Short mmCIF file of C-alpha atoms in Angstrom, two decimals:
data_model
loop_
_atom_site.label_atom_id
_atom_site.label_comp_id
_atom_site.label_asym_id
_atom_site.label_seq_id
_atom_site.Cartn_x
_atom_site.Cartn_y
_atom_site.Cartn_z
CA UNK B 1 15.88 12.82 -0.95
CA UNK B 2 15.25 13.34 2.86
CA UNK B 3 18.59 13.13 5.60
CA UNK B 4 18.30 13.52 8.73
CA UNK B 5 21.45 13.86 10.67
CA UNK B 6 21.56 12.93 14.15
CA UNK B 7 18.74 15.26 14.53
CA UNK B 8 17.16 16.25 18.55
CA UNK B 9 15.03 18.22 19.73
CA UNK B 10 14.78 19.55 23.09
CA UNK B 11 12.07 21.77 24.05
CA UNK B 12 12.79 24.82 26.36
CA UNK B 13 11.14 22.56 29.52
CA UNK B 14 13.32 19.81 28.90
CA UNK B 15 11.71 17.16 27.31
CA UNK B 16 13.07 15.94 24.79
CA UNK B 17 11.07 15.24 21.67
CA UNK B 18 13.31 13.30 19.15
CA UNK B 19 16.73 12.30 20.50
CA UNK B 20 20.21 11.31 17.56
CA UNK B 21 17.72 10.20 14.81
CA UNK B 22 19.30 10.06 11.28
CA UNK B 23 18.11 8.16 8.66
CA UNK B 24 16.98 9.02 4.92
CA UNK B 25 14.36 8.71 2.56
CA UNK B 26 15.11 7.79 -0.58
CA UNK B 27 14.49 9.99 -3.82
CA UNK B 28 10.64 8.98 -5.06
CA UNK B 29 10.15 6.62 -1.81
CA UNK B 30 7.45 6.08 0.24
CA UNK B 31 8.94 6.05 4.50
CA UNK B 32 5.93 5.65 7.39
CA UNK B 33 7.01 7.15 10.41
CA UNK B 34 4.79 4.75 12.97
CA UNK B 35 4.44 5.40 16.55
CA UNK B 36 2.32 5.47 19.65
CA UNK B 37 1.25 9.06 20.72
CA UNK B 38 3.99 11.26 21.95
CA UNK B 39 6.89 9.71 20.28
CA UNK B 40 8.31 11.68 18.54
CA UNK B 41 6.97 11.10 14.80
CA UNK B 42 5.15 14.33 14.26
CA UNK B 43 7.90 16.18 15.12
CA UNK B 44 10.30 14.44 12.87
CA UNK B 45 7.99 15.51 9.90
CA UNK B 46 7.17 18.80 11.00
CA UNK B 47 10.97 19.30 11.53
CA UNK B 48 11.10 19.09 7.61
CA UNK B 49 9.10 21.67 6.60
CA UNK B 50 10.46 23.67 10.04
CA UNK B 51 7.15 24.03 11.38
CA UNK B 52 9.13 22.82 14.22
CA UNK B 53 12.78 23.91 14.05
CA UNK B 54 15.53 21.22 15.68
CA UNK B 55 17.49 21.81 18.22
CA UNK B 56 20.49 19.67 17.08
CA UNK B 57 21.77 18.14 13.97
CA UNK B 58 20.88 18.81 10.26
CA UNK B 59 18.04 17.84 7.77
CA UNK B 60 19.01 17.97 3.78
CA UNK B 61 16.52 17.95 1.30
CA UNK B 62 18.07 17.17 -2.35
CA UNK B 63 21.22 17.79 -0.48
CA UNK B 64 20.64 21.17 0.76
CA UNK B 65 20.73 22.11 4.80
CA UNK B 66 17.07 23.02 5.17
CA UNK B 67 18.20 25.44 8.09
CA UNK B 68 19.95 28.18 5.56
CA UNK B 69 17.17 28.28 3.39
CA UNK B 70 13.82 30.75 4.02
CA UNK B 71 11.38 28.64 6.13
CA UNK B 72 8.29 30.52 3.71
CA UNK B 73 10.38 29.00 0.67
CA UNK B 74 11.25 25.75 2.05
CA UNK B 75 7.31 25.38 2.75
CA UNK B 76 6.32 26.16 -1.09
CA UNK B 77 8.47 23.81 -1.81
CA UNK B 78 6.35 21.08 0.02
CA UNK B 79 3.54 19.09 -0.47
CA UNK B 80 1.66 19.24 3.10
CA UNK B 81 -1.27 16.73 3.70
CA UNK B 82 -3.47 17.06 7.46
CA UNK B 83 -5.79 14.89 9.18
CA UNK B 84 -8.47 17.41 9.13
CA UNK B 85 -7.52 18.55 5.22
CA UNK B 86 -7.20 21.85 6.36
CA UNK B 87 -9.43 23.61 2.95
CA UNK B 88 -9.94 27.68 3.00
CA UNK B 89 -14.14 27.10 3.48
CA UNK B 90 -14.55 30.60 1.79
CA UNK B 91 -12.55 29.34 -1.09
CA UNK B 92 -14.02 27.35 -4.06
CA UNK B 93 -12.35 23.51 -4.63
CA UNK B 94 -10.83 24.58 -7.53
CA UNK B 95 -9.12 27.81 -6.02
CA UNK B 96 -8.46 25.72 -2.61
CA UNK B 97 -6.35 23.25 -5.16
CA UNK B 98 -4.33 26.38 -7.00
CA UNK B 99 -3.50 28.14 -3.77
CA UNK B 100 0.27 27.20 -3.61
CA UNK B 101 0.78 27.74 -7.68
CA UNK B 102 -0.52 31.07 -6.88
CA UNK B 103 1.79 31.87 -3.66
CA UNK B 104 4.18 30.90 -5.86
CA UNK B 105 3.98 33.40 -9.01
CA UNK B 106 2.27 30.98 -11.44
CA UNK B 107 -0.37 33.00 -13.58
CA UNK B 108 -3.99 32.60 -12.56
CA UNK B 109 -4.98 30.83 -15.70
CA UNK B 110 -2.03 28.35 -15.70
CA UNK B 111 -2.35 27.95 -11.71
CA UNK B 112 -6.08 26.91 -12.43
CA UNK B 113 -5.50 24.76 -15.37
CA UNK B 114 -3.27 22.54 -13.15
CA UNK B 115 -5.84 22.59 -10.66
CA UNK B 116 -7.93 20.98 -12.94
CA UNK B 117 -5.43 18.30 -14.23
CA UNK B 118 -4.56 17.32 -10.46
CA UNK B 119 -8.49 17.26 -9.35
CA UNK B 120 -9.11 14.93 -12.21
CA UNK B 121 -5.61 12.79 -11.23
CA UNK B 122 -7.13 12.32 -7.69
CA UNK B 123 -11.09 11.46 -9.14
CA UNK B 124 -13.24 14.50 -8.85
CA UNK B 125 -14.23 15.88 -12.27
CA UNK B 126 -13.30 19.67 -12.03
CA UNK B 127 -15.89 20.70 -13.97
CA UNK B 128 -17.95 19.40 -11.36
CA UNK B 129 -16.25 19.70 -8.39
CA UNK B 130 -14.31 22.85 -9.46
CA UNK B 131 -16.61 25.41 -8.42
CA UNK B 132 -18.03 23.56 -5.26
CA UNK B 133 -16.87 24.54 -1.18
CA UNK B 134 -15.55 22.51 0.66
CA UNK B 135 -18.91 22.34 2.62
CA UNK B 136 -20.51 20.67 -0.09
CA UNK B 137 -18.28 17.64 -0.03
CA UNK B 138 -17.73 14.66 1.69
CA UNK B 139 -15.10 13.52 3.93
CA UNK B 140 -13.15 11.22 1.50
CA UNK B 141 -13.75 14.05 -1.09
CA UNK B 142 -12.37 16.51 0.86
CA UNK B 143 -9.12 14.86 1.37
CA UNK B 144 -8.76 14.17 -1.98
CA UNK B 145 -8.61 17.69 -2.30
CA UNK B 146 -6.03 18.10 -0.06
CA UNK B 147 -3.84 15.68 -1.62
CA UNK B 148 -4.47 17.74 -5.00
CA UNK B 149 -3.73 20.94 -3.49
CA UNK B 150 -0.41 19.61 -2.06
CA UNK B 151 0.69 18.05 -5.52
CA UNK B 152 -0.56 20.99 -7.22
CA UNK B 153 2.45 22.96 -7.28
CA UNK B 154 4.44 19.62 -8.12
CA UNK B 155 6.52 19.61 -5.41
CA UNK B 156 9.47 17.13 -5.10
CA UNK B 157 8.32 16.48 -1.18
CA UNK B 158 5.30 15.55 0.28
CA UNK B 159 4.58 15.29 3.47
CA UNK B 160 1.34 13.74 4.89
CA UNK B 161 0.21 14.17 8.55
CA UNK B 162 -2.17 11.15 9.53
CA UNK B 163 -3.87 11.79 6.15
CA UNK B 164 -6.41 9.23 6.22
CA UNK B 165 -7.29 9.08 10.04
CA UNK B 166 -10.41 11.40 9.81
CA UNK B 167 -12.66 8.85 7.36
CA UNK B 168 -14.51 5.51 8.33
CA UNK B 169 -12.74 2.59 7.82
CA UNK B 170 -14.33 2.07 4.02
CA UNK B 171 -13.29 5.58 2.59
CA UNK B 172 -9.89 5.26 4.15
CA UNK B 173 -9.14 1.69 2.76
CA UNK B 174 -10.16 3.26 -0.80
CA UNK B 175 -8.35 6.41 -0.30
CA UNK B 176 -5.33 4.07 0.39
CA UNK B 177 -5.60 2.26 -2.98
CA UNK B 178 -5.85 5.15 -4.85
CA UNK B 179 -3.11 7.00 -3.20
CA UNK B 180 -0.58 4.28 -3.60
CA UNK B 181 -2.08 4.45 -7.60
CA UNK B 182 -1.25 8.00 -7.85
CA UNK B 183 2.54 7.79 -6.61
CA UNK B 184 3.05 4.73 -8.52
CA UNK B 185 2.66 7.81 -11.52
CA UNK B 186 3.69 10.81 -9.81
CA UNK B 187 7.25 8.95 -7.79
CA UNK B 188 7.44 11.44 -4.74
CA UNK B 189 9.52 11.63 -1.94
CA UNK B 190 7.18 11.16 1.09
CA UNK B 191 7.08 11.18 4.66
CA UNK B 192 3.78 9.93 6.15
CA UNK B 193 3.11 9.60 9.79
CA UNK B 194 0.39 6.93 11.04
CA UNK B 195 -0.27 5.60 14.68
CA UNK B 196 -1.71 2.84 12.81
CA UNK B 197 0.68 -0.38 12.22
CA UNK B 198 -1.36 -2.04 9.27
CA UNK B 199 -1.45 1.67 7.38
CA UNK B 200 2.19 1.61 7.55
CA UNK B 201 2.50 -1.72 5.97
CA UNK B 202 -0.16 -1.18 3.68
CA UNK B 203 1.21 1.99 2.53
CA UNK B 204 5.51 2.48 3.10
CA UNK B 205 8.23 1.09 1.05
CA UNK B 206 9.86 1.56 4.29
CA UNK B 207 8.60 1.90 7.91
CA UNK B 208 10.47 3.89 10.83
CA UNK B 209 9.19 2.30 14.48
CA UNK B 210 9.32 4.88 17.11
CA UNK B 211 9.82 4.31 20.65
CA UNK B 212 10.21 7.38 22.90
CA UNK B 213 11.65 9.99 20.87
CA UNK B 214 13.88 7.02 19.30
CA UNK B 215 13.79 4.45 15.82
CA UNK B 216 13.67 1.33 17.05
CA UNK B 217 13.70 -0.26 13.64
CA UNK B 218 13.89 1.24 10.08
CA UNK B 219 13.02 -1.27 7.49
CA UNK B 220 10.98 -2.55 4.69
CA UNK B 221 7.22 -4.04 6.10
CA UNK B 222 8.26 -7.27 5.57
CA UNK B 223 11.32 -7.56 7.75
CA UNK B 224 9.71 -5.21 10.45
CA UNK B 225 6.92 -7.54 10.49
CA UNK B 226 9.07 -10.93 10.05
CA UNK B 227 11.92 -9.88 12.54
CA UNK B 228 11.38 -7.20 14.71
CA UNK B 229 14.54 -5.56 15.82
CA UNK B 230 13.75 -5.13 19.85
CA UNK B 231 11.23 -6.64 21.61
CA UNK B 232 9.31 -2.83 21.67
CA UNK B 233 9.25 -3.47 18.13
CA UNK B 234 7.54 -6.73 18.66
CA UNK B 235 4.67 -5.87 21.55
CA UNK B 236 3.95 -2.92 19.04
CA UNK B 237 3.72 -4.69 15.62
CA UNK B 238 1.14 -7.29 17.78
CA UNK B 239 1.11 -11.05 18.26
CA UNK B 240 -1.33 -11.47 14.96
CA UNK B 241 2.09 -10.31 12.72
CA UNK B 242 1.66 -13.35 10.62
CA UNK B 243 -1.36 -12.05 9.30
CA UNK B 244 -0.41 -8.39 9.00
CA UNK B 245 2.45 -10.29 6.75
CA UNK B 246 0.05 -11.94 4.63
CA UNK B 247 -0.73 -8.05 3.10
CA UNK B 248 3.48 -7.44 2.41
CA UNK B 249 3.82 -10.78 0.87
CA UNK B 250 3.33 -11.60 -2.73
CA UNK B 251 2.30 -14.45 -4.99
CA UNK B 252 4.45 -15.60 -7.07
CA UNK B 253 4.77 -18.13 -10.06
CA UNK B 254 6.84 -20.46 -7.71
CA UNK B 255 4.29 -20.58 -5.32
CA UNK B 256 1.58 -22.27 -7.56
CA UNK B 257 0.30 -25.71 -8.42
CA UNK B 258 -0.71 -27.10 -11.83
CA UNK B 259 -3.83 -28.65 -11.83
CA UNK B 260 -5.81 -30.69 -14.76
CA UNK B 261 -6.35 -28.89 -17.45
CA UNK B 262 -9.25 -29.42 -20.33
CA UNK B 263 -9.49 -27.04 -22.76
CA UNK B 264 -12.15 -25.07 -23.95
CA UNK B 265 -13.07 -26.75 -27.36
CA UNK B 266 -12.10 -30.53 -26.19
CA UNK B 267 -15.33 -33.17 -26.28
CA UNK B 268 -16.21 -33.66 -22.75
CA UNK B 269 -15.59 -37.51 -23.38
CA UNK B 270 -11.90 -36.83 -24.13
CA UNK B 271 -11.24 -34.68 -20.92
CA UNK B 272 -13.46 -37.22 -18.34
CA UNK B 273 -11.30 -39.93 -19.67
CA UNK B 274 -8.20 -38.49 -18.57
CA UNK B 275 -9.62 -37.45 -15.09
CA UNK B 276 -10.53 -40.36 -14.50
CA UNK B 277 -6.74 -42.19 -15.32
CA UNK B 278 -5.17 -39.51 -13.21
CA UNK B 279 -7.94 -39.57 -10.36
CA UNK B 280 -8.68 -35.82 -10.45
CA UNK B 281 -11.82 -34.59 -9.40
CA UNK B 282 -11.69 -31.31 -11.45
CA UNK B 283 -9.86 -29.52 -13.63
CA UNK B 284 -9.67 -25.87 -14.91
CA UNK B 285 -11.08 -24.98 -18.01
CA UNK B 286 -8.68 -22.73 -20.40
CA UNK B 287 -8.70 -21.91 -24.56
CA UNK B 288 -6.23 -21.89 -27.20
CA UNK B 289 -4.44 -18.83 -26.00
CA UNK B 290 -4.19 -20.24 -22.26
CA UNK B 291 -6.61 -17.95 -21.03
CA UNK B 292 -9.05 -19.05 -17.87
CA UNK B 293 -12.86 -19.48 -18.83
CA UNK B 294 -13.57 -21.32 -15.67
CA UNK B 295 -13.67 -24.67 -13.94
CA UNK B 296 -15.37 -28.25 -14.44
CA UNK B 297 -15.77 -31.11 -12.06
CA UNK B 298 -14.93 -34.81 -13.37
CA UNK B 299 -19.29 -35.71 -12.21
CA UNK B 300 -20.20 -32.89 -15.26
CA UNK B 301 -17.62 -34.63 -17.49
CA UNK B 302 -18.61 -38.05 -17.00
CA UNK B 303 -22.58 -36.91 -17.55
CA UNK B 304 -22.17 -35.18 -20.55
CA UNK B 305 -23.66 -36.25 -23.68
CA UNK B 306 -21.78 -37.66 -26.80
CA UNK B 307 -21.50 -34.44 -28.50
CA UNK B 308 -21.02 -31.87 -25.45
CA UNK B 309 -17.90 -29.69 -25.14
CA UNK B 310 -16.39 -29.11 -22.16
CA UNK B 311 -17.07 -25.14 -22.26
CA UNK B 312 -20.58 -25.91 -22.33
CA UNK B 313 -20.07 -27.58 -18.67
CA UNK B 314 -17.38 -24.82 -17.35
CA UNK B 315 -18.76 -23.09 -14.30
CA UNK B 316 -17.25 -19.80 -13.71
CA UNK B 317 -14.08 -19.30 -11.69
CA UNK B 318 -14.85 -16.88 -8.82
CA UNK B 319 -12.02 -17.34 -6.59
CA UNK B 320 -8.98 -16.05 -8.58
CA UNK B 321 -6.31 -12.73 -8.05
CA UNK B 322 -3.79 -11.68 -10.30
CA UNK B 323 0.34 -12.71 -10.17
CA UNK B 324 1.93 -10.23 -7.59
CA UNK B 325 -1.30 -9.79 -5.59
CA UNK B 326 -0.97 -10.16 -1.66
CA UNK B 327 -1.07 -13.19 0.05
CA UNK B 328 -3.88 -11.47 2.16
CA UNK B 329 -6.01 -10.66 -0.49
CA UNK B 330 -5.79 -14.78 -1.96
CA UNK B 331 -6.88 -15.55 1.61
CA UNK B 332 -9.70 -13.50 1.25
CA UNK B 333 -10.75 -15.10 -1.88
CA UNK B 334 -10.28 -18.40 -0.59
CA UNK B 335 -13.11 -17.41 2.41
CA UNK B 336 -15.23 -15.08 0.78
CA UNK B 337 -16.23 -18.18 -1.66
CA UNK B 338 -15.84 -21.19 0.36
CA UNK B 339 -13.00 -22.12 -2.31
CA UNK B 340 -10.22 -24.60 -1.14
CA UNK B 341 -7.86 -22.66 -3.78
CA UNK B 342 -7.88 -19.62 -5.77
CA UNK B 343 -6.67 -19.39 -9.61
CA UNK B 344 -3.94 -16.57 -10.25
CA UNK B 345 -3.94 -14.99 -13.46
CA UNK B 346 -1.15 -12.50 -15.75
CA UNK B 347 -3.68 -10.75 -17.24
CA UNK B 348 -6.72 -13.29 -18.75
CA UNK B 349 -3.64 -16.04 -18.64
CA UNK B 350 -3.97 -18.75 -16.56
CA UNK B 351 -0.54 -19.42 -14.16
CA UNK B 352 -1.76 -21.80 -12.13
CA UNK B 353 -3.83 -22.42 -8.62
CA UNK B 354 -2.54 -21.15 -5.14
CA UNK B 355 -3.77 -23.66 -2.35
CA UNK B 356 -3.78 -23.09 1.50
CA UNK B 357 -0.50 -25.44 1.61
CA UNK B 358 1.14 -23.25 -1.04
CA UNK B 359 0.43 -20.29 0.87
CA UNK B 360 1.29 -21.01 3.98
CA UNK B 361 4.67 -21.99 2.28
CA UNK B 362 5.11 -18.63 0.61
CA UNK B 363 4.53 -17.25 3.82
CA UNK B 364 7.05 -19.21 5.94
CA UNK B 365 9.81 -18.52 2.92
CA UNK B 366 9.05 -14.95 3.38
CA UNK B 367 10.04 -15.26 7.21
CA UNK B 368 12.84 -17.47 6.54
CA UNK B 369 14.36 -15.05 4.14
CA UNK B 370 14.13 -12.03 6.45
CA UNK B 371 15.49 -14.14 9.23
CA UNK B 372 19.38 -14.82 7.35
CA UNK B 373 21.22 -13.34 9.46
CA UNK B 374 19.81 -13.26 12.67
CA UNK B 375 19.14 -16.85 13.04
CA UNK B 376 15.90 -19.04 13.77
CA UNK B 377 15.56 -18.67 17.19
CA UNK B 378 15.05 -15.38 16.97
CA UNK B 379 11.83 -15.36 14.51
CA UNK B 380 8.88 -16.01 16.31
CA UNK B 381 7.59 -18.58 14.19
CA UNK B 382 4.14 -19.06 16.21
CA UNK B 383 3.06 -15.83 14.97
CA UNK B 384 3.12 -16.78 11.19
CA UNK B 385 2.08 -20.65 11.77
CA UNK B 386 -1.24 -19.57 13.29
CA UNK B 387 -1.85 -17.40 9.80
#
């Protein structure tokens, strides 16, 4: 656990860097500290580790005043993560990943042998990877490294300094994934600072908004993105936050629509018949068990021979995302294949169908839940009926 304290600093010229912030980070929680240049977020996390010492206030870690323990120490301690990865280029990838196990006493062989485990927890087989330089990997490759090296000495802490910022738009997205994979296992404590709004959605349980030195807003993505607290808050987060929303909001079971069903093993005959009495054009396709094996339209049912099944007419269901997936990554599915609804699945079982309707619903109950409390006219409802 992180507190900050009514923390400031105040360099010697005056300005004044980070002015009365407290807040705190939860114990295995994920905050974003989000910002434009120069306001203040860097500090905040370098303030942490004292990189940067404050000037005023107090910052606990696990309940201890960081500012009586040795600043050497206190940095062991801590997972660090850099933009630019920050690797020893003399020093192999294994050795680069050990280097805090071995500042801190561990024996060589043990400090290696966790190198290993944590270079094979982030995706690069040590036994390849192990005994190459930094040099002789690529960007997303190296900062997989550095997130091994900084989990290597499994610290309770981590803090991440613009982490993905230095790889093209496709390695960072993937480095995201898998990130947010790894702590959903490992459960650190982590402070990450982004300039970028959508990364701090994507990626905090919570994000802190700053605005000259200040938080404007300390939340969850949802409500920061549903009711901004200020109207900073709300030129910063963008005009398009109904779709940023779309990637914090979930599908669930309530959200779905039951469509005809014909089942796997049923003569065609049997299932075009009762399309036709309820005047459905298609219906999904699903065996004993409930599981999906695709779709049929009521044309293939009514053309198939005497002795057809339906299965033989299913066409395969492209358009589908599992229960608890974003509402973003539906929407996708719905334009990537032309669909006019997508199937959501638990596992291989079949839930039910989200349509555009149903998500624009789920989206608008979203926004309506965040805004109890502060009242309709408030919520900038424009901004999620365009999504």
């Amino acid at each position: 656990m992180i507190r900050f304290e009514q923390v400031g600093k105040v360099y010697p010229d005056g300005t004044t860097a980070v002015d009365g912030l407290s807040f705190e980070v939860a114990e295995g929680e994920l905050v974003t500290l989000v910002g434009p240049s120069g306001c203040g977020k860097t500090t905040t996390m370098m303030m942490v580790n004292r990189l940067i010492e404050p000037t005023s206030g107090r910052i606990l870690v696990d309940g201890e005043d960081i500012a009586a323990v040795d600043p050497v120490k206190l940095r062991r301690r801590m997972g660090y993560v850099i933009q630019q990865v920050g690797l020893f280029p003399h020093r192999t990838v294994l050795d680069n990943t050990a280097t805090v196990p071995a500042l801190v006493g561990w024996k060589r062989a043990r400090a290696r042998e966790r190198a290993a485990e944590l270079l094979d927890l982030v995706g690069l087989d040590p036994k390849t990877y192990g005994p190459r330089y930094p040099a002789q990997l690529s960007g997303g490759q190296r900062q997989r490294v550095g997130v091994a090296r900084a989990l290597a000495a499994d610290p309770p802490v981590l803090l991440m300094d613009e982490p993905f910022g230095a790889v093209d738009p496709v390695v960072r997205e993937r480095l995201q994934n898998e990130f947010l994979g790894l702590q959903e296992r490992v459960r650190k404590t982590v402070l990450m600072v982004t300039h970028d709004i959508e990364e701090a959605v994507r990626m905090g349980d919570r994000i802190a908004v700053y605005g000259e030195g200040r938080i404007e807003q300390f939340d969850t993505p949802a409500a920061v993105l549903g009711t901004p607290a200020t109207p900073y808050v709300a030129r910063f987060v963008g005009s398009d936050r109904g779709l940023k929303r779309l990637s914090v909001t979930a599908v669930e079971p309530k959200d779905l629509e039951e469509p005809p069903v014909a089942r796997l093993e049923e003569p065609a005959r049997e299932a075009a018949a009762r399309l036709r009495t309820s005047g459905a054009r298609w219906a999904v396709v699903l065996n004993a068990s409930g599981e999906l094996h695709g779709w049929v339209s009521a044309d293939a049912l009514r053309r198939a021979r005497e002795r057809d099944a339906v299965g033989a007419l299913a066409r395969r269901m492209d358009a589908w995302v599992p229960v608890g997936a974003p509402l973003k990554q539906a929407f996708s599915e719905m334009l990537q294949h032309d669909a006019g609804w997508v199937a959501v699945l638990d596992g291989a079982r079949f839930l039910g169908v989200l349509t555009p309707a149903k998500l624009h619903e789920a989206l608008r109950r979203s926004v309506d839940a965040d805004a109890q409390g502060v009242g309709r006219e408030e919520v900038d409802f424009d901004s999620v009926s365009d999504a």
